[in-house]
Amino acid sequence: MKKILIVDDIPGWIRFHKNNIEYLGINDLTIDTAESATEALSKIEVSIDSPYDIIFTDMQMESNFLPKFAGEWLIEQIQMFKEYKNSTIVIVSASPAIERIAKKYNVKYLPKSVARNSDSEIYKKFII
């Protein structure tokens, strides 16, 4: 069973990502959601014995972590857990810094403009 966590402070984006992933029709898939980086970290810690396989995270959420984006802070936290070393992290953001941040942390990225203008197939490369 694959476990996915979607993190975004805008409920509409969470629904958008979740619907697109569910539309792929992948069996044995569990999708959890979080509306902030801190909520996501709590879910990640609770799931430490059964880590998420894929984490989709927005960058620009709560402002508690300035000068870093909340999503950047979350990536740093995830990467500290050895249990999450095989998990795929995908930044899904409208931030112009998305590619630079993805390279800095060696994670994948999907600009929101691409996600918005694509069909659900764009998610396959991260999940399958």
CSV table of C-alpha atoms in Angstrom, one decimal:
chain,number,residue,atom,x,y,z
A,1,MET,CA,0.0,0.0,0.0
A,2,LYS,CA,1.3,3.4,-0.9
A,3,LYS,CA,0.8,6.3,1.5
A,4,ILE,CA,0.6,9.9,0.2
A,5,LEU,CA,0.5,13.1,2.2
A,6,ILE,CA,-0.7,16.3,0.5
A,7,VAL,CA,0.2,19.6,2.3
A,8,ASP,CA,-1.2,22.9,1.3
A,9,ASP,CA,-2.9,25.8,3.2
A,10,ILE,CA,-5.5,26.2,0.5
A,11,PRO,CA,-8.2,23.5,0.8
A,12,GLY,CA,-9.1,23.9,-2.9
A,13,TRP,CA,-5.5,22.9,-3.9
A,14,ILE,CA,-5.6,19.9,-1.6
A,15,ARG,CA,-8.9,18.7,-3.3
A,16,PHE,CA,-7.3,19.4,-6.7
A,17,HIS,CA,-4.2,17.2,-6.0
A,18,LYS,CA,-6.2,14.5,-4.2
A,19,ASN,CA,-8.8,14.3,-7.0
A,20,ASN,CA,-6.1,14.1,-9.7
A,21,ILE,CA,-4.3,11.3,-7.8
A,22,GLU,CA,-7.5,9.4,-7.1
A,23,TYR,CA,-8.4,9.7,-10.8
A,24,LEU,CA,-5.3,7.6,-11.7
A,25,GLY,CA,-7.2,4.6,-10.2
A,26,ILE,CA,-4.2,3.2,-8.4
A,27,ASN,CA,-5.2,0.4,-6.0
A,28,ASP,CA,-3.9,0.2,-2.4
A,29,LEU,CA,-3.4,3.9,-2.1
A,30,THR,CA,-4.0,6.0,1.1
A,31,ILE,CA,-4.1,9.8,0.9
A,32,ASP,CA,-3.8,12.0,4.0
A,33,THR,CA,-3.8,15.8,4.0
A,34,ALA,CA,-2.5,18.6,6.1
A,35,GLU,CA,-3.2,22.4,5.9
A,36,SER,CA,0.1,23.6,7.3
A,37,ALA,CA,3.7,22.5,7.7
A,38,THR,CA,3.3,22.1,11.4
A,39,GLU,CA,0.2,19.8,10.9
A,40,ALA,CA,2.1,17.9,8.3
A,41,LEU,CA,5.1,17.4,10.6
A,42,SER,CA,2.7,16.0,13.3
A,43,LYS,CA,1.3,13.5,10.8
A,44,ILE,CA,4.8,12.5,9.7
A,45,GLU,CA,5.9,11.9,13.3
A,46,VAL,CA,2.8,9.8,14.1
A,47,SER,CA,3.5,7.8,10.9
A,48,ILE,CA,7.2,7.2,11.7
A,49,ASP,CA,6.7,3.4,11.8
A,50,SER,CA,4.9,3.4,8.5
A,51,PRO,CA,6.3,6.4,6.6
A,52,TYR,CA,4.6,8.2,3.8
A,53,ASP,CA,5.9,7.1,0.4
A,54,ILE,CA,5.2,10.4,-1.2
A,55,ILE,CA,4.8,13.9,0.2
A,56,PHE,CA,3.4,16.7,-1.9
A,57,THR,CA,4.0,20.0,-0.2
A,58,ASP,CA,3.3,23.7,-1.0
A,59,MET,CA,6.1,26.1,-0.2
A,60,GLN,CA,4.2,29.3,0.8
A,61,MET,CA,2.0,28.4,3.8
A,62,GLU,CA,2.2,29.8,7.4
A,63,SER,CA,4.8,32.6,7.9
A,64,ASN,CA,6.3,31.2,11.2
A,65,PHE,CA,9.5,30.1,9.5
A,66,LEU,CA,10.6,33.3,7.7
A,67,PRO,CA,13.0,33.9,6.0
A,68,LYS,CA,12.4,30.3,4.8
A,69,PHE,CA,9.2,29.1,3.3
A,70,ALA,CA,7.1,26.8,5.5
A,71,GLY,CA,7.5,24.1,2.9
A,72,GLU,CA,11.2,24.4,2.9
A,73,TRP,CA,11.2,24.1,6.7
A,74,LEU,CA,9.0,21.0,6.4
A,75,ILE,CA,11.4,19.4,3.9
A,76,GLU,CA,14.3,20.0,6.3
A,77,GLN,CA,12.4,18.3,9.1
A,78,ILE,CA,11.4,15.3,7.0
A,79,GLN,CA,15.0,14.8,5.8
A,80,MET,CA,16.1,14.5,9.5
A,81,PHE,CA,14.2,11.3,9.9
A,82,LYS,CA,16.1,8.2,8.7
A,83,GLU,CA,12.7,6.5,8.3
A,84,TYR,CA,11.9,8.9,5.5
A,85,LYS,CA,15.1,8.6,3.5
A,86,ASN,CA,13.3,6.6,0.8
A,87,SER,CA,10.3,8.8,0.6
A,88,THR,CA,9.7,11.0,-2.4
A,89,ILE,CA,9.2,14.7,-1.6
A,90,VAL,CA,7.5,16.8,-4.3
A,91,ILE,CA,7.3,20.6,-4.1
A,92,VAL,CA,4.1,21.8,-5.7
A,93,SER,CA,4.2,25.6,-5.6
A,94,ALA,CA,3.7,28.9,-7.4
A,95,SER,CA,6.9,30.2,-5.9
A,96,PRO,CA,9.4,31.3,-8.6
A,97,ALA,CA,12.2,29.8,-6.4
A,98,ILE,CA,10.7,26.2,-6.7
A,99,GLU,CA,13.4,24.8,-8.9
A,100,ARG,CA,16.3,26.3,-6.9
A,101,ILE,CA,14.8,25.0,-3.6
A,102,ALA,CA,14.1,21.5,-5.1
A,103,LYS,CA,17.8,21.3,-6.2
A,104,LYS,CA,19.0,22.5,-2.8
A,105,TYR,CA,17.2,19.7,-1.0
A,106,ASN,CA,17.4,17.1,-3.8
A,107,VAL,CA,13.6,16.7,-4.1
A,108,LYS,CA,11.2,16.8,-7.1
A,109,TYR,CA,9.0,19.7,-8.0
A,110,LEU,CA,5.9,20.5,-9.9
A,111,PRO,CA,5.0,24.1,-10.6
A,112,LYS,CA,1.3,24.9,-9.8
A,113,SER,CA,0.9,26.4,-13.2
A,114,VAL,CA,1.9,23.1,-14.8
A,115,ALA,CA,-0.3,21.1,-12.4
A,116,ARG,CA,-3.3,23.4,-13.1
A,117,ASN,CA,-2.9,23.1,-16.9
A,118,SER,CA,-2.3,19.4,-17.1
A,119,ASP,CA,-4.4,16.3,-16.6
A,120,SER,CA,-3.9,13.8,-13.8
A,121,GLU,CA,-1.3,12.0,-15.8
A,122,ILE,CA,1.3,14.5,-14.6
A,123,TYR,CA,1.1,12.9,-11.1
A,124,LYS,CA,2.0,9.5,-12.5
A,125,LYS,CA,5.7,10.2,-12.7
A,126,PHE,CA,5.8,10.9,-9.0
A,127,ILE,CA,3.6,8.0,-7.8
A,128,ILE,CA,4.4,5.1,-10.1
